[in-house]
Coordinates of C-alpha atoms in Angstrom, one line a residue:
M1 CA 0.0 0.0 0.0
S2 CA 1.4 3.3 -1.0
E3 CA 1.9 6.1 1.6
N4 CA -0.9 8.4 -0.1
A5 CA -3.4 5.4 0.0
Q6 CA -2.6 4.6 3.6
K7 CA -3.2 8.3 4.6
A8 CA -6.4 8.3 2.5
T9 CA -7.5 5.2 4.5
E10 CA -6.9 7.1 7.7
F11 CA -8.9 10.1 6.6
K12 CA -11.7 7.8 5.4
N13 CA -11.9 6.1 8.8
Q14 CA -12.1 9.5 10.4
G15 CA -14.8 10.5 8.0
N16 CA -16.7 7.5 8.8
A17 CA -16.5 7.9 12.5
A18 CA -17.7 11.6 11.9
F19 CA -20.7 10.5 9.9
S20 CA -21.6 8.0 12.5
S21 CA -21.7 10.8 15.0
K22 CA -23.7 12.9 12.8
D23 CA -20.9 15.5 12.4
Y24 CA -21.4 15.7 8.6
N25 CA -19.4 18.7 8.0
T26 CA -16.3 17.3 9.5
A27 CA -17.1 14.0 7.6
V28 CA -17.1 16.0 4.3
K29 CA -13.7 17.6 5.1
C30 CA -12.2 14.2 5.9
F31 CA -13.5 12.8 2.7
D32 CA -12.1 15.8 0.7
Q33 CA -8.7 15.2 2.1
A34 CA -9.0 11.4 1.3
I35 CA -10.1 12.1 -2.3
E36 CA -7.2 14.5 -2.8
L37 CA -4.8 11.7 -1.8
D38 CA -6.6 8.8 -3.6
P39 CA -8.8 10.3 -6.4
S40 CA -9.6 6.9 -8.1
N41 CA -11.2 5.4 -4.9
H42 CA -15.0 5.1 -5.7
I43 CA -15.8 4.4 -2.1
L44 CA -14.6 7.9 -0.9
Y45 CA -16.9 9.7 -3.5
S46 CA -19.8 7.5 -2.3
N47 CA -19.2 8.3 1.5
R48 CA -18.9 11.9 0.7
S49 CA -22.2 11.8 -1.4
A50 CA -24.0 10.4 1.7
S51 CA -22.5 13.3 3.9
L52 CA -23.4 15.9 1.4
L53 CA -27.0 14.4 1.3
A54 CA -27.2 14.7 5.0
L55 CA -26.4 18.4 4.7
D56 CA -29.1 18.9 2.0
K57 CA -26.3 19.7 -0.6
N58 CA -28.2 17.4 -3.0
E59 CA -26.5 18.6 -6.3
D60 CA -23.2 18.0 -4.8
A61 CA -24.2 14.7 -3.6
L62 CA -25.6 13.6 -7.0
T63 CA -22.2 14.7 -8.6
D64 CA -20.2 12.5 -6.2
A65 CA -22.6 9.6 -6.6
K66 CA -22.1 9.8 -10.4
K67 CA -18.4 9.9 -10.0
A68 CA -18.6 6.8 -7.9
I69 CA -20.6 4.9 -10.7
E70 CA -18.2 6.1 -13.3
L71 CA -15.2 4.7 -11.4
K72 CA -16.9 1.5 -10.7
P73 CA -20.1 0.8 -12.8
D74 CA -20.7 -2.8 -11.3
W75 CA -21.0 -1.5 -7.7
S76 CA -24.6 -1.2 -6.6
K77 CA -24.0 1.4 -3.7
G78 CA -23.1 4.1 -6.3
Y79 CA -26.5 3.7 -7.8
L80 CA -28.2 3.8 -4.4
R81 CA -26.4 7.2 -3.7
E82 CA -27.6 8.5 -7.0
T83 CA -31.1 7.3 -6.3
N84 CA -31.3 9.0 -3.0
A85 CA -29.9 12.3 -4.5
L86 CA -32.3 12.3 -7.4
Y87 CA -35.1 11.6 -5.0
K88 CA -34.4 14.6 -2.8
L89 CA -34.0 16.7 -5.9
G90 CA -37.6 15.7 -6.9
R91 CA -36.4 13.9 -10.0
F92 CA -38.5 10.8 -9.3
P93 CA -38.4 9.2 -12.7
E94 CA -34.6 9.4 -12.9
A95 CA -34.4 8.1 -9.3
E96 CA -36.5 5.2 -10.4
K97 CA -34.3 4.4 -13.3
S98 CA -31.1 4.7 -11.2
A99 CA -32.5 2.2 -8.7
E100 CA -33.5 -0.3 -11.4
A101 CA -30.0 -0.1 -12.8
G102 CA -28.6 -0.8 -9.3
L103 CA -30.8 -3.8 -8.9
K104 CA -29.7 -5.3 -12.1
I105 CA -26.2 -5.5 -10.6
D106 CA -27.5 -6.6 -7.1
P107 CA -31.1 -8.0 -7.4
T108 CA -31.4 -8.6 -3.6
N109 CA -30.3 -5.3 -2.4
Q110 CA -33.2 -4.3 0.1
Q111 CA -32.1 -0.6 0.2
L112 CA -32.4 -0.3 -3.4
E113 CA -35.8 -2.1 -3.5
E114 CA -37.2 0.3 -0.8
A115 CA -35.8 3.2 -2.8
L116 CA -37.3 2.0 -6.0
E117 CA -40.7 1.7 -4.4
D118 CA -40.4 5.2 -3.1
A119 CA -39.4 6.6 -6.4
Q120 CA -42.3 4.8 -8.1
F121 CA -44.7 6.0 -5.5
A122 CA -43.4 9.5 -6.0
T123 CA -43.6 9.3 -9.8
T124 CA -47.3 8.1 -9.8
G125 CA -48.2 10.8 -7.3
A126 CA -46.7 13.5 -9.5
K127 CA -48.8 12.2 -12.4
D128 CA -52.0 11.0 -10.8
P129 CA -52.7 12.4 -7.2
A130 CA -55.8 10.4 -6.8
S131 CA -54.1 7.1 -7.8
A132 CA -51.2 8.1 -5.4
M133 CA -53.8 8.6 -2.4
A134 CA -55.3 5.2 -3.4
N135 CA -51.9 3.6 -3.1
L136 CA -51.3 5.4 0.2
F137 CA -54.3 3.8 1.8
S138 CA -53.9 0.4 0.5
A139 CA -54.5 -2.7 2.6
Q140 CA -50.9 -3.3 3.3
N141 CA -50.4 0.4 4.5
L142 CA -53.6 0.1 6.8
T143 CA -52.0 -2.9 8.4
K144 CA -48.7 -0.9 8.9
L145 CA -50.8 1.8 10.7
R146 CA -52.5 -0.8 13.0
F147 CA -49.2 -1.9 14.3
N148 CA -47.4 1.3 14.5
P149 CA -47.2 2.7 18.2
K150 CA -48.1 6.2 17.2
T151 CA -51.3 5.2 15.2
A152 CA -52.5 1.9 16.8
P153 CA -54.5 3.6 19.5
F154 CA -56.8 5.3 16.8
F155 CA -58.0 1.9 15.6
Q156 CA -59.6 1.4 19.2
Q157 CA -61.8 4.5 18.3
P158 CA -65.0 3.5 16.4
D159 CA -65.4 6.9 14.5
F160 CA -61.8 6.7 13.3
V161 CA -62.3 3.1 12.0
A162 CA -65.5 4.1 10.1
I163 CA -64.0 7.1 8.6
M164 CA -60.9 5.1 7.5
D165 CA -62.9 2.5 6.0
Q166 CA -64.7 5.2 3.9
I167 CA -61.4 6.7 2.9
S168 CA -59.9 3.3 1.8
K169 CA -63.0 2.8 -0.6
N170 CA -62.9 6.4 -1.7
P171 CA -59.4 8.1 -1.3
S172 CA -60.8 11.5 -2.4
L173 CA -62.6 11.8 0.9
F174 CA -59.3 12.1 2.8
S175 CA -59.2 15.9 2.1
Q176 CA -62.3 16.3 4.2
H177 CA -60.5 14.9 7.3
I178 CA -57.1 16.3 7.0
A179 CA -57.8 18.8 9.8
D180 CA -58.2 15.8 12.1
Q181 CA -54.7 15.3 13.7
R182 CA -55.1 11.7 13.9
F183 CA -55.3 11.4 10.0
S184 CA -52.3 13.8 9.6
T185 CA -50.4 11.6 12.0
C186 CA -51.2 8.5 9.9
L187 CA -50.0 10.4 6.8
G188 CA -46.7 11.2 8.6
V189 CA -46.3 7.7 9.4
L190 CA -46.8 6.3 5.9
L191 CA -44.6 9.1 4.3
G192 CA -41.8 8.6 6.9
V193 CA -42.0 12.3 8.1
D194 CA -43.2 14.1 11.5
I195 CA -46.0 16.2 10.0
N196 CA -47.2 17.1 13.8
Q197 CA -43.6 18.0 15.0
G198 CA -44.2 20.7 17.6
A199 CA -47.7 20.0 18.1
P200 CA -49.3 18.1 21.1
S201 CA -49.3 14.3 20.8
P202 CA -52.2 13.0 19.1
Q203 CA -52.9 10.5 21.8
S204 CA -53.0 13.2 24.5
Q205 CA -55.9 14.9 22.6
Q206 CA -59.6 13.9 22.8
P207 CA -60.8 12.6 19.4
P208 CA -62.9 15.3 17.6
T209 CA -66.7 15.1 17.7
P210 CA -67.5 12.7 14.9
Q211 CA -69.2 14.4 11.8
P212 CA -72.5 13.1 10.7
T213 CA -71.7 10.0 8.6
P214 CA -73.8 7.2 7.3
T215 CA -74.2 4.3 9.7
P216 CA -70.7 3.1 10.4
T217 CA -69.8 0.0 8.6
P218 CA -67.9 -2.7 10.6
A219 CA -64.2 -2.5 10.8
P220 CA -62.7 -4.4 7.9
Q221 CA -61.5 -7.9 8.9
P222 CA -57.7 -8.2 8.4
S223 CA -57.1 -10.3 5.3
K224 CA -55.3 -13.5 5.5
P225 CA -51.6 -13.0 5.4
T226 CA -50.1 -13.8 2.0
E227 CA -47.3 -16.2 1.7
A228 CA -44.0 -14.4 2.0
P229 CA -42.4 -14.2 -1.4
K230 CA -39.6 -17.0 -1.7
K231 CA -36.0 -15.7 -1.4
P232 CA -34.2 -15.9 -4.7
E233 CA -32.1 -19.0 -5.0
A234 CA -28.3 -18.2 -4.6
P235 CA -26.5 -18.0 -7.9
P236 CA -24.5 -21.2 -8.8
M237 CA -21.1 -21.3 -7.6
T238 CA -18.2 -20.4 -10.1
E239 CA -15.3 -22.8 -10.7
S240 CA -13.1 -20.8 -8.5
Q241 CA -15.5 -20.7 -5.6
K242 CA -16.0 -24.4 -6.0
E243 CA -12.2 -24.9 -5.6
R244 CA -12.1 -22.6 -2.6
D245 CA -14.9 -24.6 -1.1
L246 CA -12.9 -27.8 -1.7
G247 CA -9.9 -26.2 -0.1
N248 CA -11.9 -25.3 3.0
K249 CA -13.2 -28.9 3.4
A250 CA -9.6 -30.3 3.0
Y251 CA -8.4 -27.6 5.6
A252 CA -11.2 -29.0 8.0
K253 CA -10.0 -32.5 7.7
K254 CA -6.4 -31.3 8.1
E255 CA -5.4 -32.4 4.7
F256 CA -3.1 -29.3 4.4
E257 CA -1.2 -30.1 1.4
Q258 CA -4.5 -30.8 -0.7
A259 CA -6.1 -27.6 0.9
I260 CA -3.0 -25.6 -0.7
V261 CA -3.5 -27.2 -4.0
H262 CA -7.2 -26.1 -4.2
Y263 CA -6.5 -22.6 -2.9
D264 CA -3.7 -22.2 -5.5
K265 CA -6.2 -23.3 -8.2
T266 CA -8.7 -20.8 -6.9
V267 CA -6.4 -18.0 -7.3
E268 CA -5.2 -19.3 -10.7
L269 CA -9.0 -19.2 -11.7
D270 CA -9.6 -15.8 -10.0
P271 CA -6.6 -13.7 -9.0
S272 CA -8.8 -11.4 -7.1
D273 CA -10.0 -14.1 -4.6
I274 CA -8.6 -12.6 -1.4
L275 CA -10.3 -15.1 0.8
A276 CA -8.5 -18.0 -0.8
M277 CA -5.2 -16.3 -0.2
N278 CA -6.1 -15.7 3.4
N279 CA -7.2 -19.1 3.8
K280 CA -3.9 -20.5 2.3
A281 CA -1.9 -18.4 4.9
A282 CA -4.0 -20.2 7.7
V283 CA -2.8 -23.5 6.3
L284 CA 0.8 -22.4 6.2
I285 CA 0.6 -21.4 9.8
E286 CA -0.7 -24.8 10.7
Q287 CA 2.3 -26.1 8.8
Q288 CA 4.7 -23.6 10.8
K289 CA 5.7 -22.2 7.5
L290 CA 5.5 -18.8 9.0
D291 CA 7.6 -16.9 6.6
E292 CA 5.6 -18.2 3.6
A293 CA 2.4 -17.3 5.4
I294 CA 3.6 -13.7 5.7
E295 CA 4.4 -13.5 2.0
V296 CA 0.9 -14.7 1.1
C297 CA -0.7 -12.2 3.4
K298 CA 1.4 -9.4 2.0
K299 CA 0.5 -10.4 -1.7
A300 CA -3.4 -10.7 -0.6
L301 CA -3.1 -7.1 0.9
D302 CA -1.5 -5.8 -2.3
K303 CA -4.3 -7.4 -4.4
A304 CA -6.9 -6.0 -2.0
Q305 CA -5.5 -2.5 -2.5
E306 CA -5.5 -2.9 -6.2
I307 CA -9.2 -4.1 -6.5
R308 CA -10.6 -2.0 -3.6
A309 CA -11.6 -5.1 -1.8
D310 CA -14.2 -4.9 1.0
Y311 CA -12.9 -3.5 4.2
R312 CA -13.8 -6.5 6.3
I313 CA -11.8 -8.7 4.1
K314 CA -8.8 -6.6 4.4
S315 CA -9.3 -6.6 8.1
K316 CA -9.3 -10.3 8.2
V317 CA -5.9 -10.4 6.1
Y318 CA -4.5 -7.9 8.5
T319 CA -5.5 -9.9 11.5
R320 CA -4.1 -13.2 10.1
L321 CA -0.8 -11.3 9.4
G322 CA -0.8 -9.9 13.0
N323 CA -1.0 -13.7 14.2
V324 CA 1.8 -14.9 12.2
Y325 CA 4.0 -12.1 13.5
L326 CA 2.8 -12.9 16.9
K327 CA 3.9 -16.6 16.6
K328 CA 7.4 -15.2 15.4
D329 CA 7.5 -13.0 18.5
Q330 CA 7.8 -10.0 16.4
L331 CA 5.5 -7.8 18.5
D332 CA 6.2 -4.6 16.8
D333 CA 5.2 -5.8 13.4
A334 CA 2.1 -7.7 15.0
Y335 CA 1.1 -4.4 16.6
K336 CA 1.2 -2.8 13.2
A337 CA -0.8 -5.4 11.5
Y338 CA -3.4 -5.4 14.2
S339 CA -3.7 -1.6 14.1
S340 CA -4.4 -1.8 10.4
A341 CA -7.0 -4.3 11.1
V342 CA -8.8 -2.1 13.6
L343 CA -8.6 0.8 11.2
E344 CA -10.3 -1.4 8.4
D345 CA -13.0 -2.8 10.7
K346 CA -13.2 -1.9 14.3
N347 CA -15.0 -4.8 16.0
A348 CA -14.9 -6.9 19.1
D349 CA -12.3 -9.4 17.7
T350 CA -9.9 -6.8 16.3
T351 CA -10.3 -4.7 19.4
A352 CA -9.3 -7.7 21.4
N353 CA -6.3 -8.4 19.5
M354 CA -5.1 -4.8 20.0
K355 CA -5.6 -5.2 23.9
K356 CA -3.6 -8.3 23.8
I357 CA -0.7 -7.0 21.8
E358 CA -0.6 -3.9 23.8
K359 CA -0.5 -5.8 27.1
L360 CA 2.2 -8.0 25.7
K361 CA 4.4 -5.2 24.4
K362 CA 4.1 -3.4 27.8
Q363 CA 5.1 -6.6 29.6
R364 CA 8.0 -7.2 27.1
D365 CA 9.1 -3.4 27.5
D366 CA 8.9 -3.7 31.4
E367 CA 11.0 -6.8 31.3
A368 CA 13.6 -5.3 28.9
Y369 CA 13.9 -2.4 31.2
L370 CA 14.8 -4.5 34.3
S371 CA 18.4 -4.3 35.5
V372 CA 19.6 -5.2 39.0
D373 CA 22.9 -3.2 38.3
Q374 CA 21.2 0.0 37.3
S375 CA 18.8 -0.4 40.2
I376 CA 21.6 -0.5 42.7
I377 CA 23.1 2.5 41.1
E378 CA 19.9 4.6 41.3
K379 CA 19.3 3.3 44.9
N380 CA 22.6 4.5 46.0
K381 CA 22.0 7.9 44.4
G382 CA 18.7 8.0 46.4
V383 CA 20.6 7.3 49.6
E384 CA 22.9 10.1 48.9
H385 CA 20.2 12.6 48.3
F386 CA 18.5 11.4 51.5
K387 CA 21.6 12.1 53.6
K388 CA 21.9 15.6 52.2
G389 CA 18.1 16.2 53.0
E390 CA 17.2 16.3 49.4
F391 CA 14.1 14.2 49.8
P392 CA 12.2 14.9 46.5
E393 CA 15.4 14.0 44.5
A394 CA 15.7 10.8 46.7
I395 CA 12.2 9.8 45.9
K396 CA 12.8 10.1 42.1
C397 CA 16.0 7.9 42.4
F398 CA 14.1 5.3 44.5
E399 CA 11.2 5.3 42.0
E400 CA 13.6 4.5 39.1
A401 CA 15.4 1.8 41.2
I402 CA 12.2 0.2 41.8
R403 CA 11.3 0.2 38.0
R404 CA 14.7 -1.4 37.4
N405 CA 14.2 -4.2 40.2
P406 CA 10.8 -4.2 41.6
K407 CA 11.5 -7.1 43.9
D408 CA 14.1 -5.3 45.9
H409 CA 12.5 -5.0 49.4
T410 CA 15.3 -2.6 50.6
I411 CA 14.3 0.1 48.0
Y412 CA 10.7 0.2 49.4
S413 CA 12.1 0.5 52.9
N414 CA 14.3 3.4 51.8
R415 CA 11.5 5.2 50.0
S416 CA 9.1 4.6 53.1
A417 CA 11.6 6.5 55.3
T418 CA 11.9 9.3 52.7
Y419 CA 8.1 9.6 52.5
S420 CA 8.0 9.9 56.4
K421 CA 10.5 13.0 56.1
L422 CA 8.0 14.5 53.6
L423 CA 5.3 13.8 56.1
E424 CA 3.6 11.5 53.5
Y425 CA 2.9 8.9 56.2
K426 CA 0.2 7.0 54.2
L427 CA 2.6 6.6 51.3
A428 CA 5.4 5.6 53.9
I429 CA 3.0 2.9 55.2
K430 CA 2.1 1.6 51.9
D431 CA 5.9 1.2 51.0
A432 CA 6.5 -0.4 54.4
D433 CA 3.9 -2.9 53.8
K434 CA 5.3 -3.8 50.3
C435 CA 8.7 -4.2 52.0
I436 CA 7.3 -6.7 54.5
E437 CA 5.2 -8.6 51.8
L438 CA 8.4 -9.0 49.7
E439 CA 10.7 -9.9 52.8
P440 CA 8.6 -10.6 56.1
T441 CA 11.8 -11.2 58.2
F442 CA 13.3 -7.8 57.3
I443 CA 12.9 -5.9 60.6
K444 CA 13.4 -2.3 59.0
G445 CA 10.1 -2.8 57.4
Y446 CA 8.3 -3.0 60.6
I447 CA 10.3 -0.1 62.0
R448 CA 9.4 2.0 59.0
K449 CA 5.6 1.3 59.4
G450 CA 5.6 1.6 63.1
T451 CA 7.3 5.0 62.9
A452 CA 4.8 6.4 60.4
L453 CA 1.9 5.3 62.6
F454 CA 3.5 6.9 65.6
A455 CA 3.8 10.1 63.8
M456 CA 0.1 9.8 63.0
R457 CA -0.7 9.2 66.8
E458 CA -2.0 5.8 65.9
Y459 CA -0.1 4.5 69.0
Q460 CA -2.1 1.3 69.4
Q461 CA -1.5 0.2 65.7
A462 CA 2.2 1.3 66.0
L463 CA 2.5 -1.1 69.1
E464 CA 1.0 -4.0 67.4
V465 CA 3.6 -3.6 64.3
Y466 CA 6.5 -3.4 66.8
D467 CA 5.1 -6.5 68.5
Q468 CA 5.1 -8.2 65.1
G469 CA 8.8 -7.3 64.6
L470 CA 9.7 -8.4 68.1
R471 CA 8.4 -11.9 67.3
I472 CA 11.0 -12.2 64.6
E473 CA 13.9 -10.6 66.5
A474 CA 12.9 -10.5 70.2
N475 CA 15.9 -8.6 71.5
N476 CA 16.0 -5.9 68.6
P477 CA 17.1 -2.9 70.6
E478 CA 15.5 -0.3 68.2
L479 CA 12.2 -2.1 68.4
L480 CA 12.3 -2.4 72.1
D481 CA 13.1 1.3 72.5
L482 CA 10.3 2.3 70.0
S483 CA 7.8 0.2 71.9
K484 CA 8.7 1.9 75.2
K485 CA 8.4 5.4 73.8
T486 CA 5.1 4.4 72.1
V487 CA 3.7 2.9 75.4
A488 CA 4.7 6.1 77.2
A489 CA 3.0 8.3 74.5
L490 CA -0.1 6.1 74.7
T491 CA -0.2 6.2 78.6
K492 CA 0.2 9.9 78.5
L493 CA -2.6 10.4 76.0
Q494 CA -5.0 8.1 77.9
S495 CA -4.3 10.2 81.1
T496 CA -5.7 13.2 79.5
L497 CA -8.8 11.6 78.3
T498 CA -12.0 11.0 80.3
D499 CA -13.5 7.6 80.3
E500 CA -16.1 8.5 77.8
E501 CA -13.6 10.0 75.3
R502 CA -11.3 7.0 75.8
L503 CA -14.1 4.7 74.8
Q504 CA -15.1 6.9 71.8
Q505 CA -11.6 6.7 70.4
A506 CA -11.2 3.0 71.1
A507 CA -14.4 2.4 69.3
K508 CA -12.9 3.7 66.2
D509 CA -10.6 0.8 66.0
P510 CA -12.5 -2.1 64.0
E511 CA -10.5 -4.7 65.8
I512 CA -11.5 -3.5 69.2
Q513 CA -15.1 -3.2 68.1
K514 CA -14.9 -6.9 67.1
I515 CA -13.5 -7.9 70.4
L516 CA -16.1 -6.0 72.5
S517 CA -18.8 -7.5 70.3
D518 CA -17.7 -11.1 71.0
P519 CA -20.0 -12.7 73.6
I520 CA -17.2 -15.1 74.7
M521 CA -14.8 -12.3 75.4
N522 CA -17.4 -10.4 77.1
Q523 CA -18.0 -13.3 79.5
I524 CA -14.3 -13.6 80.2
L525 CA -14.1 -9.9 81.2
K526 CA -17.0 -10.4 83.4
D527 CA -15.3 -13.5 85.1
M528 CA -12.2 -11.5 85.6
S529 CA -13.9 -8.5 87.3
E530 CA -16.0 -10.9 89.6
N531 CA -13.2 -13.2 90.2
P532 CA -9.5 -11.9 89.8
A533 CA -8.1 -15.4 90.2
A534 CA -9.8 -16.6 87.2
A535 CA -7.9 -14.1 85.2
Q536 CA -4.7 -16.2 85.4
D537 CA -6.5 -19.3 83.9
H538 CA -8.0 -17.1 81.0
L539 CA -4.7 -15.4 80.2
K540 CA -2.9 -18.6 79.7
N541 CA -4.7 -18.8 76.3
P542 CA -2.5 -16.7 74.1
L543 CA -5.4 -15.6 71.7
I544 CA -7.4 -14.2 74.8
M545 CA -4.0 -12.7 76.2
A546 CA -3.5 -10.8 73.0
K547 CA -7.2 -9.4 72.8
F548 CA -6.9 -8.5 76.6
Q549 CA -3.6 -6.8 76.1
K550 CA -5.1 -4.8 73.2
L551 CA -8.0 -3.6 75.4
V552 CA -5.4 -2.7 78.2
N553 CA -3.3 -0.7 75.6
A554 CA -6.5 1.1 74.4
G555 CA -7.4 2.1 78.0
I556 CA -10.5 0.2 78.0
V557 CA -9.5 -2.1 80.7
K558 CA -7.3 -0.8 83.5
L559 CA -5.1 -2.8 85.7
G560 CA -4.5 -2.3 89.5

C-alpha cells in the first residue's frame, strides 16, 4: 500500500467516524482530504455523497454519486447514492431508473428495492394524485398503521375506524378529514415524516366530535396474510468458488497439502479471490511455514488494495498477518498489523487483539527495562540525596530503582523512610507494607511502618507493628526502644482523656469493636472482674491474652 493510499484510508476512517456521530461537516472535510490523496477510490466519493446529502447539498451529492458509478459501474451502492440524491431533488423518474440499474447488479439489495418503491410511488403521485392517494391507503399500509405505536391507538376508536374504511374505498374523501390530527399523524407515518412536529401528541388529545356520517360499517376484517415471497435462489458457484470450497473442506480435515492445491487453483482461476489467499496463509501457519504465510498475506493485501476489496476482508488478512508475527514473537510488526485491522474494521475481535498485543508489548518493554545493576546505582543515588536532606530527589531515584528491580525490598524501605520525612505517612505505610510483603523477616520494614503510625498518633497500631517485629527478633534494641516510647506516649494520651473520650477513641478501631462484640470475650471480662483469680487461667490462652492486652493498651481495661 502506497503512503498516499494509507493516509487516505486514515482520513476515510475519520470521516466514517464523524458521519456515525452525525458530524457531517467534519465527515465531508475528511473525505475531501482522502479524495485528494486517492482520487480513483470510488468508495470515498460514495461516502462523501452520503455526507453531502445529509447536509441537504443534493446537487453536490448527485455529482459524487455519478463519479462513484463512473469509477466502478458494477458497484450497486453507487446507484443507491444516485437514487437518493435524485429523489431529494424531486427528479423521481430518474431516481426510479437509477434504482432499477442498481438492482440489475444486485437484485437482492433491500435498500435499492425500498428506494425504487419510493421513487415509483412519488412518480405516480406526481402524475395522478388520486391514484397516489389510493396507493397510500392500501390494505398493506392500513396494516402498517394498525401496528405502528403512534397510530395503533386510533384503531380502538370506532369513529376513526369508520372514516378510515370510507377513505380506503374512496380516497378522495381524505381531504375532508385532513384537519383531524389523527389522520395527519397517519399520513406522516406512511410518508416517513413528522407532520405534527411541535404539536401536542395526538394520543393526548380527545378525538374530535364525529361528523354526521352514514351508519358506520364494521371494521374490515384483516385479510389473511399472504405467503412471503420466496427468497431468490443463490446463484450457482463459479469454478473458482468451488475450488475454494474444496480447499476449506480439506483444511477442516487437516489435509493441508491438498487444501493448498485447491487454494492455489482458486487464485489461478480468479486472481482477485483474497479469501482463498487468506485461507492459504492459515494452512501455512498450521504447517509452521510462517515466513511463507507472511508473504501470502502481503500479496493478498496488495491485491486487496488494487481491486478496492471490502474493508472487512482486508481486516481479516491484517489479523492473519498479525497472528503470524505474534507466533514469530515480532511484537512490533504484530502491533502494526493489528492496528491496520482495527482501522479497516473495528469490532470485538480486532479490538481484543489490540488489547492483547498492547499488554504483551508493555510486559516485554517492562522486562527489557529491568536491570539489577542499574537499580543499585539509582538506589545509591537516592541514599546520597536522603543524607543531604534532598528528599524529593531521593524519591525520584528510588522510583527509578524500583522500576529497574521491583523485587528489591530494601528500596521500598528506603522510600518509606523518605516519605516519612516529607510527612507523607500513608505513602510511607504503603511502601513499608510492600517491603514486609517481599521480605517478612526484614525488621526495618516493621520499624518504617511503626514510625509512620507513631507520627500519625496511631499508637495502638504502632505497638502492634512493633510487636510483630519483636516476634521475629525479640531482642532488637531499636524495636524495644520504639515500643517503650510508644507505650509512654499512649499512657500520656490516655491520662488526658475521660473514660467516655477513651471509649469513643477506642471504638474507632475495627479490631476493638470486634473484641467488644464477642460474647465469649465479654463473659471472660465479666469473670475477671468478679473473680480476679480466674484471670490467670484465662490469660494462659495466647489468643485471649492478645485480645486482653489490646484492650489494656487502648485504655478500655485498667489494671490495678
